[in-house]
Short mmCIF file of C-alpha atoms in Angstrom, two decimals:
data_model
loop_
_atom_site.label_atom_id
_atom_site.label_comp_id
_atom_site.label_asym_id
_atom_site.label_seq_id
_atom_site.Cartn_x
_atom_site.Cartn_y
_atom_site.Cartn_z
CA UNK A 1318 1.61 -6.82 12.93
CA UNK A 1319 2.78 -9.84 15.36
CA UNK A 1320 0.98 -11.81 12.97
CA UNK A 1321 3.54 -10.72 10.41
CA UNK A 1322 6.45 -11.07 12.35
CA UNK A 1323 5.51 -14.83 12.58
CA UNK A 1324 4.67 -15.46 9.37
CA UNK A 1325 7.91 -14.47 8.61
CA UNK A 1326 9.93 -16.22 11.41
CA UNK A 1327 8.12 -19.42 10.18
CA UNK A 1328 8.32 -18.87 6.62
CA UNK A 1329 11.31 -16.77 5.79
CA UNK A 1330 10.66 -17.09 1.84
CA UNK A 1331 7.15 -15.97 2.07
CA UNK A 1332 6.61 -12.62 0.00
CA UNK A 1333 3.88 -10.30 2.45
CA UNK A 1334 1.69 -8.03 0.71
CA UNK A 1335 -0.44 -5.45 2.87
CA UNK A 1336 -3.67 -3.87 1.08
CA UNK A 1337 -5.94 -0.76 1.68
CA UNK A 1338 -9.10 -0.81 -0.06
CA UNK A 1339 -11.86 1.63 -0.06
CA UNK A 1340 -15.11 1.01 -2.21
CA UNK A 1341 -16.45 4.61 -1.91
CA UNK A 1342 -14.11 7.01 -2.71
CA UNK A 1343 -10.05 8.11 -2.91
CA UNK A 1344 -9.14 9.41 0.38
CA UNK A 1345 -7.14 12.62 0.58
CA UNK A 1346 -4.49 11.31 2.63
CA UNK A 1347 -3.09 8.47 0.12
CA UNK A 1348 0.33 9.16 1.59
CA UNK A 1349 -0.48 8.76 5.01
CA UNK A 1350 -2.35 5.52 4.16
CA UNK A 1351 0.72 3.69 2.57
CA UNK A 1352 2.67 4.93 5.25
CA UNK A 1353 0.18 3.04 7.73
CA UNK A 1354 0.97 -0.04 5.77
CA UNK A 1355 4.29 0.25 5.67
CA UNK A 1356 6.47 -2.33 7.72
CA UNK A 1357 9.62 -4.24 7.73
CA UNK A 1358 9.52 -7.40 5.73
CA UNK A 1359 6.53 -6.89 3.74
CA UNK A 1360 7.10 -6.93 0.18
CA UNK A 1361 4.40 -5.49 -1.94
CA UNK A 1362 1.74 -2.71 -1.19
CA UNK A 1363 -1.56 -2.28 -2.69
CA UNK A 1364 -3.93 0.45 -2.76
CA UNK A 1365 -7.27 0.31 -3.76
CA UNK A 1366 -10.29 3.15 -4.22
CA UNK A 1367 -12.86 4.25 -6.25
CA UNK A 1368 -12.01 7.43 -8.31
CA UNK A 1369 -15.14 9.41 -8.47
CA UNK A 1370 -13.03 12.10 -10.62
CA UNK A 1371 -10.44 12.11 -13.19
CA UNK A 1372 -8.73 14.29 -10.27
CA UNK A 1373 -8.79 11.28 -8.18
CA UNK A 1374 -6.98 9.33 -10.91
CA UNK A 1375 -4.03 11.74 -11.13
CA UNK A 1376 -3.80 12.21 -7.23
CA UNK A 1377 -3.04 8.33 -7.40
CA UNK A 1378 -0.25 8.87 -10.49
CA UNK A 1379 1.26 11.82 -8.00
CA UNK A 1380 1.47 9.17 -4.81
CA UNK A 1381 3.13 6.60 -7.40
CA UNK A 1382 5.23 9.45 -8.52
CA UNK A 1383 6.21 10.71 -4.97
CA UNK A 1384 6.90 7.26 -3.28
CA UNK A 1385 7.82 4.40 -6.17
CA UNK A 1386 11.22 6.09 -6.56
CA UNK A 1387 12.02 5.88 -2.53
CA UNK A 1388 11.09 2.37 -2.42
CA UNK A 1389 12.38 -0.61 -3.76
CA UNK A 1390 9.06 -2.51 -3.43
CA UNK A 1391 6.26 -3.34 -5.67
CA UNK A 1392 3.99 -0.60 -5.22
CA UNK A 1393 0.39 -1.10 -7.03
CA UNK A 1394 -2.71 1.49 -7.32
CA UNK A 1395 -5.52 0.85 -8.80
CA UNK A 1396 -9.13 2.86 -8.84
#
């Protein structure tokens, strides 16, 4: 996170994206993960996770659903 802070501080124009990726499955807690990646100057978030269901698929349309409209960031899922 102080990483970010001086990425920024040195490059003001620089657009930050923070990613979560898991290979295995789609967590439960999607909403806690993208708030842990939340932070102030980052621009885009990206979430990433197998879907072993077609459950797991519409659990990631619900988080889109839930948190695109509070945020005025680029906001991608993909599984």
């Amino acid at each position: 996170v102080d990483f970010i802070d001086k990425l920024k501080k040195q490059y003001p124009q620089l657009n930050i994206l923070r990613s979560y990726h898991n290979l295995h499955e789609t967590p439960q807690n999607l909403s806690a993960i993208l708030e842990s990646l939340q932070y102030p100057g980052v621009k885009a978030y990206k979430i990433a996770t197998l879907a072993n269901s077609t459950l797991d698929g519409l659990r990631m349309l619900k988080l889109i659903q839930k948190h695109l409209n509070e945020q005025s960031r680029t906001f991608s899922v993909t599984n």
